[in-house]
XYZ file of C-alpha atoms in Angstrom:
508
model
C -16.613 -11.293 -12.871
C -13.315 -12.749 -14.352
C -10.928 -13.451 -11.565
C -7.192 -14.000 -11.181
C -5.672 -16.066 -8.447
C -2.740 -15.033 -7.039
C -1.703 -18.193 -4.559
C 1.286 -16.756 -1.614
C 3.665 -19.232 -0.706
C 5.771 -16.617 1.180
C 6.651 -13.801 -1.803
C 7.614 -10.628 -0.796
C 5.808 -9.482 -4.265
C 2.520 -11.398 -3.816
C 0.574 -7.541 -3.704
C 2.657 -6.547 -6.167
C 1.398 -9.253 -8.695
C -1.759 -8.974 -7.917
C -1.925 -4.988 -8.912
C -0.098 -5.668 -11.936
C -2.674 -8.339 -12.957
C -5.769 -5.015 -11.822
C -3.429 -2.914 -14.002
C -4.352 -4.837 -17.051
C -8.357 -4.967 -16.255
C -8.218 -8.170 -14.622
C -9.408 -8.368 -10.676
C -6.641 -10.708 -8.514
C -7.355 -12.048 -5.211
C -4.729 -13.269 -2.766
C -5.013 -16.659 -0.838
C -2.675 -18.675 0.944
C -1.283 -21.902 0.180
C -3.379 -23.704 2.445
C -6.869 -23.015 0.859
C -8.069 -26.106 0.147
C -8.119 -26.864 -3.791
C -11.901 -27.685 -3.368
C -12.617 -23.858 -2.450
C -9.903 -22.988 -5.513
C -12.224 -25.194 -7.970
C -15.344 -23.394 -6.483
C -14.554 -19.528 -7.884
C -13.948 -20.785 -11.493
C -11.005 -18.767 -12.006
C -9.667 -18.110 -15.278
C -5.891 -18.318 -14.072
C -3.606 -19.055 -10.821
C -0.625 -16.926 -10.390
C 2.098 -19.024 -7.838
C 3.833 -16.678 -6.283
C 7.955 -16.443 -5.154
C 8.856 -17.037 -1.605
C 11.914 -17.283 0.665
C 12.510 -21.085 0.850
C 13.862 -24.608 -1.192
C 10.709 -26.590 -2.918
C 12.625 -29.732 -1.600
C 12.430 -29.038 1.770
C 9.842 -30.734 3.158
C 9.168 -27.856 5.775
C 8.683 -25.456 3.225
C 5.036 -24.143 1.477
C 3.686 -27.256 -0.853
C 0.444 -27.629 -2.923
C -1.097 -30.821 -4.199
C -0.051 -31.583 -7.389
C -3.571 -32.124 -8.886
C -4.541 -28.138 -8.950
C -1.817 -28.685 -12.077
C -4.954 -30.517 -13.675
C -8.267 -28.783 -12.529
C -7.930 -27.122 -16.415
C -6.939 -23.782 -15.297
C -3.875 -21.868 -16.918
C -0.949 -21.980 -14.229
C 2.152 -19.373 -14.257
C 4.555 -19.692 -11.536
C 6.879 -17.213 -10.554
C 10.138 -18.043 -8.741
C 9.845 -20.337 -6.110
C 6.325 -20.981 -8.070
C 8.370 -21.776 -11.134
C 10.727 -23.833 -9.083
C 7.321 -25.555 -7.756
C 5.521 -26.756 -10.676
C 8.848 -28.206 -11.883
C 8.939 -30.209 -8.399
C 5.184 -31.213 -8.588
C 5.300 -32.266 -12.125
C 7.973 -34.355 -11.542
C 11.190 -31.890 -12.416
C 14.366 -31.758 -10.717
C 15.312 -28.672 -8.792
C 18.776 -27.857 -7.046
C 20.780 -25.443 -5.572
C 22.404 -23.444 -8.327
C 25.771 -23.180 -8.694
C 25.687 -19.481 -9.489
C 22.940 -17.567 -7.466
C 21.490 -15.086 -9.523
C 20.481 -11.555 -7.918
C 19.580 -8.638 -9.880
C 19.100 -7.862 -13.577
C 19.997 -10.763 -15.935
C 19.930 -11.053 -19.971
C 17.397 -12.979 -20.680
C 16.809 -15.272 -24.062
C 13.425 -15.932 -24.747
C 12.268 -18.513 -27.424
C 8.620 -17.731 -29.307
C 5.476 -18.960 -27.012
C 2.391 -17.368 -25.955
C 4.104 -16.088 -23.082
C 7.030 -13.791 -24.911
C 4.767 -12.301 -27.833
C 5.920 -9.369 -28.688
C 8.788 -9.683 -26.324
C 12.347 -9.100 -27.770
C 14.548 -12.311 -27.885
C 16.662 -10.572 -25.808
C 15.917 -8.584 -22.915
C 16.664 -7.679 -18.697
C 14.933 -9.230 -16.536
C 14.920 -9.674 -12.555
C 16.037 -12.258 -10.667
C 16.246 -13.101 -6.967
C 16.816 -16.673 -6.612
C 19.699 -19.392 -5.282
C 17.892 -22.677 -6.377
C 17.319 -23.636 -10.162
C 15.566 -26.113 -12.476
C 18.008 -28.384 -13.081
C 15.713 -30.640 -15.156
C 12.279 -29.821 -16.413
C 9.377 -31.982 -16.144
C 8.630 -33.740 -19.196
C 6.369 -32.340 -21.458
C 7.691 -29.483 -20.470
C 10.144 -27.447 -22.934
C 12.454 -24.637 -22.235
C 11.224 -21.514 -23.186
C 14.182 -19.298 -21.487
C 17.428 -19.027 -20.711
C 20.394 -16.805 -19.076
C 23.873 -17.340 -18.996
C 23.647 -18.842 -15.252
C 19.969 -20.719 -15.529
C 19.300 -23.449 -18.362
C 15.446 -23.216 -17.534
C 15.298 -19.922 -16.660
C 11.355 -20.124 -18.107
C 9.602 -23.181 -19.381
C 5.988 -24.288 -20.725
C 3.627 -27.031 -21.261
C 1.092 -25.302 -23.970
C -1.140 -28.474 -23.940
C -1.934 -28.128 -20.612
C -1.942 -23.957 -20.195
C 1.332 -24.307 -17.331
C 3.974 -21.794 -17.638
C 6.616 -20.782 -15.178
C 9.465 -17.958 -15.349
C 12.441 -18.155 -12.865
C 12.145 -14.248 -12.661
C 9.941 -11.617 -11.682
C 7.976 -9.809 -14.039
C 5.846 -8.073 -11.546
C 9.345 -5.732 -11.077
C 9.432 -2.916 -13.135
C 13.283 -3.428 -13.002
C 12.022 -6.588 -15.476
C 11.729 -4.970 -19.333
C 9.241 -6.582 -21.092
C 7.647 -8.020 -16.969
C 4.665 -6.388 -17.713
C 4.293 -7.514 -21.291
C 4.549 -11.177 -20.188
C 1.436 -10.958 -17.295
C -0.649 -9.348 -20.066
C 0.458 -11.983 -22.383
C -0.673 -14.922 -19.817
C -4.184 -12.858 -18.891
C -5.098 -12.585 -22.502
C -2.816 -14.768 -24.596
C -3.090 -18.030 -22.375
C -6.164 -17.177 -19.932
C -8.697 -15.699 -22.557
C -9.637 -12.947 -20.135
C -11.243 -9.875 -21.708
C -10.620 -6.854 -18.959
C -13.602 -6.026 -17.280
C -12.176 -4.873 -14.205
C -13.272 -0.822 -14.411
C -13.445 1.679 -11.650
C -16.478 2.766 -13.026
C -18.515 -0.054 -12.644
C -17.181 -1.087 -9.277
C -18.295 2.227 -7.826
C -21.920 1.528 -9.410
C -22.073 -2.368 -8.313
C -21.054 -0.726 -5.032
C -23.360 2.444 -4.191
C -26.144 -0.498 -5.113
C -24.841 -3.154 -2.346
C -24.550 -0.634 0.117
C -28.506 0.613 -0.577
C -29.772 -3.140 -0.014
C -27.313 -3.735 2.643
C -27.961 -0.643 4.752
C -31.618 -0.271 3.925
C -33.043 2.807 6.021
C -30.551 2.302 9.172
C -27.608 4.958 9.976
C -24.094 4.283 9.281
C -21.081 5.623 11.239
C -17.664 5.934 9.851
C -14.340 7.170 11.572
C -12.730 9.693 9.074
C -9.494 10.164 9.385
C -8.925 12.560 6.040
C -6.799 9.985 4.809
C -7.969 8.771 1.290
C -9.194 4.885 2.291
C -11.563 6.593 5.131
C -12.383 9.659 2.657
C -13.449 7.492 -0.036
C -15.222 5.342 1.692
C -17.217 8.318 3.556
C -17.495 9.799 -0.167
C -19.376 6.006 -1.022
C -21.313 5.951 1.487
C -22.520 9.382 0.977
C -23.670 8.823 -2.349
C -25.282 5.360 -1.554
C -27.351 7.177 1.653
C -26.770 10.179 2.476
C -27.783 11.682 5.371
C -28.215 8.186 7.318
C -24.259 8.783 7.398
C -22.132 9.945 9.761
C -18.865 10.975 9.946
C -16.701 11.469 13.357
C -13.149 13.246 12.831
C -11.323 13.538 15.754
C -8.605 16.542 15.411
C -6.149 15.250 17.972
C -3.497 18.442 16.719
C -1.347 16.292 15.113
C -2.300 16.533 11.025
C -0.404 18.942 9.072
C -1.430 22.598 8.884
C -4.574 23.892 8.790
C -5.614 19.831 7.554
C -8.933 19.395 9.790
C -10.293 22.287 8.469
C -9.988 21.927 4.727
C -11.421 17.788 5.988
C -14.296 19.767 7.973
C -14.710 22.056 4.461
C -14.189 19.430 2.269
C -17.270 16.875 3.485
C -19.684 19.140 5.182
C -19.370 21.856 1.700
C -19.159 18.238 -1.193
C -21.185 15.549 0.225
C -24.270 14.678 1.712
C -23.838 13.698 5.274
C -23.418 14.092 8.895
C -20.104 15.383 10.163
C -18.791 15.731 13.734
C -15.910 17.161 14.497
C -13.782 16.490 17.620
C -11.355 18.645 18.995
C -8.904 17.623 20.915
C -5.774 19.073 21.088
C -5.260 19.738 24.144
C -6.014 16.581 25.329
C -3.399 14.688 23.707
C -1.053 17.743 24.742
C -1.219 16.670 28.472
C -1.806 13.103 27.815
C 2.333 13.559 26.151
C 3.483 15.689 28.267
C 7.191 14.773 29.061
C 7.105 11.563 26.739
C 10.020 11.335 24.765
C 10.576 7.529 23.813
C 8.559 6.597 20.422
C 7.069 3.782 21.063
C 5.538 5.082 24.403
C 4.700 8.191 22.071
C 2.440 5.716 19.510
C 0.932 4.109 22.253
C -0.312 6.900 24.376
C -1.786 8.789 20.831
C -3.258 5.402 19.900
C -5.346 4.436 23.138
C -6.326 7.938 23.501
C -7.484 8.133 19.902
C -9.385 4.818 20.807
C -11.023 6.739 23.574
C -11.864 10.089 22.301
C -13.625 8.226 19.577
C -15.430 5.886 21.039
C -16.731 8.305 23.599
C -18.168 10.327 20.592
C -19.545 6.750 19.209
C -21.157 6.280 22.471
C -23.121 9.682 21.992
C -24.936 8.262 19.000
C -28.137 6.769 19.598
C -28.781 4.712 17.198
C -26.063 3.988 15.650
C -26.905 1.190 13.502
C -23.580 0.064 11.195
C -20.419 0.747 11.628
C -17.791 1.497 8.395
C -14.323 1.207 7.914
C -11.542 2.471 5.429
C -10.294 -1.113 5.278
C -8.436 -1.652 1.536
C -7.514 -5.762 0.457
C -3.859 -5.388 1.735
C -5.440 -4.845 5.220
C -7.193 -8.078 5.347
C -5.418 -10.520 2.937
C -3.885 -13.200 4.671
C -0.289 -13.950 3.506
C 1.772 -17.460 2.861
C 4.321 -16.404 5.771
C 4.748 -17.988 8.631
C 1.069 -19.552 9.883
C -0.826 -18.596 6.903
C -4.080 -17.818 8.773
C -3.032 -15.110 10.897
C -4.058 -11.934 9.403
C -2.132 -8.471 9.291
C -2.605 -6.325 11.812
C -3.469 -2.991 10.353
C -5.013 0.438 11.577
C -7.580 0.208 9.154
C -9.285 -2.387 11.185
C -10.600 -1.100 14.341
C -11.803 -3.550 17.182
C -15.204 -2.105 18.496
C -15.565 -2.279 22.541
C -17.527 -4.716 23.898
C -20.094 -1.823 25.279
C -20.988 -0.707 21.726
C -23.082 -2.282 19.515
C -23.853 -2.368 15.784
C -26.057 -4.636 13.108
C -22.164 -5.098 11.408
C -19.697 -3.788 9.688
C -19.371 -2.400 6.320
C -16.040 -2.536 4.223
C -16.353 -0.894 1.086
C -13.293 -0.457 -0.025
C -12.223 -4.157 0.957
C -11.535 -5.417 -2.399
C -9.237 -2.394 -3.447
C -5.660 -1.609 -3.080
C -4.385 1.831 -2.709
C -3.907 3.090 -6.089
C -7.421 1.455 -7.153
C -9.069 3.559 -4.331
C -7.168 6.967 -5.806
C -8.732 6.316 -8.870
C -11.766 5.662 -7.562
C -11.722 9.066 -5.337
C -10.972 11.035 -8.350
C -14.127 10.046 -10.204
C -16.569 10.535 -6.796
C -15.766 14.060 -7.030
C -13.141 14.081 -3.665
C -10.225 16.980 -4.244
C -7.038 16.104 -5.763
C -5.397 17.281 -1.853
C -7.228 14.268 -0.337
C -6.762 11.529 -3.241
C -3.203 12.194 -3.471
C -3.042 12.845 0.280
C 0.667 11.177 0.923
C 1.227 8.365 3.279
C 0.942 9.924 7.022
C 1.941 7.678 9.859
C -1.378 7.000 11.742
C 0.382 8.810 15.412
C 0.713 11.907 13.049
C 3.645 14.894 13.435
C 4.012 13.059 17.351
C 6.386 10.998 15.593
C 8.024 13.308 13.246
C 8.800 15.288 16.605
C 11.986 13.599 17.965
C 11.655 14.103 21.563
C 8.689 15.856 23.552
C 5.882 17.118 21.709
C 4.760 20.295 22.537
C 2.090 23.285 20.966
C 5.262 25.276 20.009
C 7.106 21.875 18.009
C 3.642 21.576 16.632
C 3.710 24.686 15.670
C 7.207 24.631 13.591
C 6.814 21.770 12.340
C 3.217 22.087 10.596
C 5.153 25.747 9.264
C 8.467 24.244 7.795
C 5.975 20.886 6.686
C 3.391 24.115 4.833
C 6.510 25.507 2.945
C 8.347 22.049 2.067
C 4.447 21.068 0.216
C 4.275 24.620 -1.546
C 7.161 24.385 -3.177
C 6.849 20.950 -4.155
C 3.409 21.467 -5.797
C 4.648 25.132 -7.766
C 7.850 23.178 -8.904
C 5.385 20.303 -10.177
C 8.468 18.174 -8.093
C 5.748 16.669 -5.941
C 4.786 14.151 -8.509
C 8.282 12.919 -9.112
C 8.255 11.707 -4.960
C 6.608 8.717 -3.134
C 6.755 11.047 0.096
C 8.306 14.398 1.232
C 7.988 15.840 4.788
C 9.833 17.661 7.557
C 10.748 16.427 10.631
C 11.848 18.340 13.763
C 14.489 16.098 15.496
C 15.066 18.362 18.498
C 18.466 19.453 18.044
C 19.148 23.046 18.557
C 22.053 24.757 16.579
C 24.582 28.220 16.585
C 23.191 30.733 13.590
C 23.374 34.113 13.276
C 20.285 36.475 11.788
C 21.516 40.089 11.237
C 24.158 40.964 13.986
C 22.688 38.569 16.743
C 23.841 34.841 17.446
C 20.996 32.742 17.406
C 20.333 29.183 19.115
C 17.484 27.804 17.913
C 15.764 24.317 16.113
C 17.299 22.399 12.993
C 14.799 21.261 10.468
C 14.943 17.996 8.562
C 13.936 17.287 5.080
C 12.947 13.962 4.159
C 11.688 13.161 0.767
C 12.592 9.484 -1.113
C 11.606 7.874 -4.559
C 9.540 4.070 -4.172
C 7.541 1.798 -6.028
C 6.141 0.182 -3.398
C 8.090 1.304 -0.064
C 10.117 -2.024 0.527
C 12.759 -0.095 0.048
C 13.357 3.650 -0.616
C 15.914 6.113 -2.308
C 16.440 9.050 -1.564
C 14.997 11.668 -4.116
C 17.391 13.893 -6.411
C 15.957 17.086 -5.643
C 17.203 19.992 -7.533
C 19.455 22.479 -5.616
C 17.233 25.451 -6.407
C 14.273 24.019 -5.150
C 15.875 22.745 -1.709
C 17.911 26.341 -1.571
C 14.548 28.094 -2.352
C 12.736 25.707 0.905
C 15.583 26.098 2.992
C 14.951 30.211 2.755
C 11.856 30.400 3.178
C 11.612 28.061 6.388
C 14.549 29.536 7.896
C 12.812 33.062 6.830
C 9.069 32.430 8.048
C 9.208 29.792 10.441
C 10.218 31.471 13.576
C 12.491 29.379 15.593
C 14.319 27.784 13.246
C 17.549 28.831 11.950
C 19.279 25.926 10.384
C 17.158 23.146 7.559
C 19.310 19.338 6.268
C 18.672 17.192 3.602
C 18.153 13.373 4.662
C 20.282 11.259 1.678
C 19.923 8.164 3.541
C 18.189 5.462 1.735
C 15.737 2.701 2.311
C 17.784 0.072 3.947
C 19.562 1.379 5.967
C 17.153 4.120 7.276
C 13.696 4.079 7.484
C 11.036 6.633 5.548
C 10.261 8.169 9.074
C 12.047 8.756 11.645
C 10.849 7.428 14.302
């Protein structure tokens, strides 16, 4: 398989580059800047991608790479601090600039491989406060702004290119144009990268891997864990199965249509756990967030693993784990990886013959696309993001059965409307929130005292940051109606218009 190398030095966009490279039939794999160059040389791939990151290439502190990967023969295209990189490796001069540039910036491209069918002029985005000041020779200019002399340059001979802004943005024009240029024009890839034979090579690896021993997968409904189940299920069926523990959390009426959903579509073992109650007393009188995520989490950990412990033989154990769960990242000490809840630590009481990550190669929107063609309902594929604590942290306050309650009504309304408008396609995420504020209203001829509803709902590429979403008036008259009509206890609904910074998506 053809393979892209995306090489972190600290970028906030290093995911980001590597799905734009997928997006174009190409697979991209992240590694830090420490992997050795031997280990680069070893995968034979077809291009490196250096990505941005925070810092000055002539600080001696900062993320640095051996000069020679510039002459292993593979095409080279540095981004950023990348550009700023190769020019410093190859013998360039970089400064600080005397005119940071932040935002979108004309750009004046000259012909190369790099800018076919790219206008001479066009926006692009930038984010930096160093600059080339010199390029290395045999180097030439390929791009310039008003405020950056080498704002992209090339050496065609030897496949290295490097653009001083990001075309991974989409606030960059012709961005995408210019990564499809270098995959095909300069890297001679020929897009092979196809959901459909992933989920083929896949269902196969899993039959040899698993052989005739049971698997057993925590499902959370969420669509890494659902797709994975969905996987498994075709690659061995009933040796799977599936423990979803209902903690009364999820949004209305959620663990049944996930009950429905796998024990009615695929071919499995399901257990269901309820629990509601449980976590009800386990909360009771907990108003402070954090102590709220930490209580749901341990005695999530427990309720499962007491299920696990039920299972005789038990065999493997799988995981919803996607590639941003378990790539390591340039920042900081490179070999530390994310923390993520995808990744469960087993106790030490519980055994298995290993683990099995199917969906460890994938981001997000690769395992959507995937779940669409196993067969798994649009609800679940497009489930949006849900914090992994559930409506506990979308209650401000104590959490009780009647906050529940509300909260999984006004949250039921908010999602109709959405999906009969067709509005829920224009939003990254949309959800209520009950922040535990009671307010004066009047129904009929009686005062009323009784809970405020939030509506949250913001617009995101990739949730780094956030606006907050347009919605018509009609449609947020038409919610605020119906929740204040039907959801009994609630008597006054607000519209959050705070973006991403300041605020946060959630809450809490």
């Amino acid at each position: 398989m053809e393979k892209i190398l995306v090489l972190d030095f600290g970028g906030q966009y290093n995911q980001l580059i590597a799905r734009r490279v997928r997006d174009h039939r190409v697979y991209a794999e992240i590694l830090p800047y420490t992997t050795p160059l031997d280990e680069i040389r070893k995968q034979h791939y077809k291009g490196i991608i250096f990505t941005g990151g925070p810092n000055s290439v002539f600080d001696m502190s900062s993320p640095h790479y051996t000069k020679e990967i510039l002459g292993i023969g593979v095409p080279v295209l540095g981004i950023c601090y990348g550009c700023q990189l190769i020019a410093w490796m190859a013998g360039g001069e970089v400064k600080t600039a005397p005119v940071s540039e932040y935002g979108k910036i004309e750009l004046k491209a000259k012909p190369s491989p790099l800018f076919e069918n790219v206008p001479e002029s066009s926006v692009v985005w930038m984010s930096h406060t160093d600059y080339i000041a010199s390029p290395p020779e045999g180097f030439e200019i390929i791009g310039t702004t008003p405020d950056c002399p080498c704002a992209a340059m090339q050496n065609r001979a030897k496949g290295i290119y490097a653009v001083q802004f990001h075309p991974e943005v989409t606030h960059s024009e012709y961005g995408d144009k210019v990564l499809y240029n270098f995959l095909y024009n300069v890297c001679g890839c020929k897009g092979e990268w196809v959901m459909d034979s992933f989920i083929e090579d896949t269902v196969k690896r899993l039959k040899e891997q698993i052989g005739d021993k049971n698997v057993i997968l925590g499902l959370s409904g969420g669509v890494d864990s659902s797709v994975a189940a969905a996987l498994l299920s075709r690659a061995v069926g009933k040796q799977l199965t599936c423990v979803f523990v209902d903690q009364g959390l999820m949004r209305k009426d959620e663990g049944d249509f996930v009950e429905k959903t796998f024990t009615s579509m695929f071919d499995m073992n399901f257990v269901r756990v309820n629990c509601a109650e449980h976590f009800l007393n386990a909360l009771k009188g907990v108003c402070e967030p954090e102590e709220k995520r930490r209580i749901i989490g341990t005695e999530f950990f427990n309720v499962f693993w007491d299920e696990i412990r039920k299972q005789s033989d038990r065999g493997f154990f799988a995981q919803g784990t996607i590639y941003p769960d378990c790539i390591e990242s340039g920042k900081g000490d490179a070999d530390v990886i994310k923390t993520h809840h995808n990744r469960v630590k087993t106790p030490e009481d519980v055994e298995f013959l290993g683990i099995i990550e199917p969906l460890a190669e994938l981001f997000k929107d690769e395992v959507r696309r995937v779940g669409e063609r196993l067969g798994i309902p649009r609800e679940l594929v497009w489930r949006q993001p849900f914090p992994g604590p559930g409506l506990g942290v979308r209650i401000i306050g104590e959490v009780t059965a009647e906050k529940i309650e509300i909260l999984q009504n006004a949250d039921a309304i908010l999602r109709d409307e959405m999906a009969k408008n067709g509005y829920e396609r224009n939003l990254a995420q949309f959800f209520c929130v009950l922040p535990g504020v009671k307010t004066v209203g009047v129904m009929g001829d009686h005062r009323t005292y009784e809970y405020l509803v939030a509506i949250r709902a913001v617009t995101t590429d990739d949730f780094m940051t956030a606006d907050w979403a347009k919605i018509p008036y009609d449609i947020l008259a038409t919610v605020s109606n119906r929740i204040t009509n039907e959801c009994r206890g609630v008597n006054r609904v607000v519209y959050d218009i705070t973006s991403k910074p300041p605020g946060t998506v959630e809450w809490e």
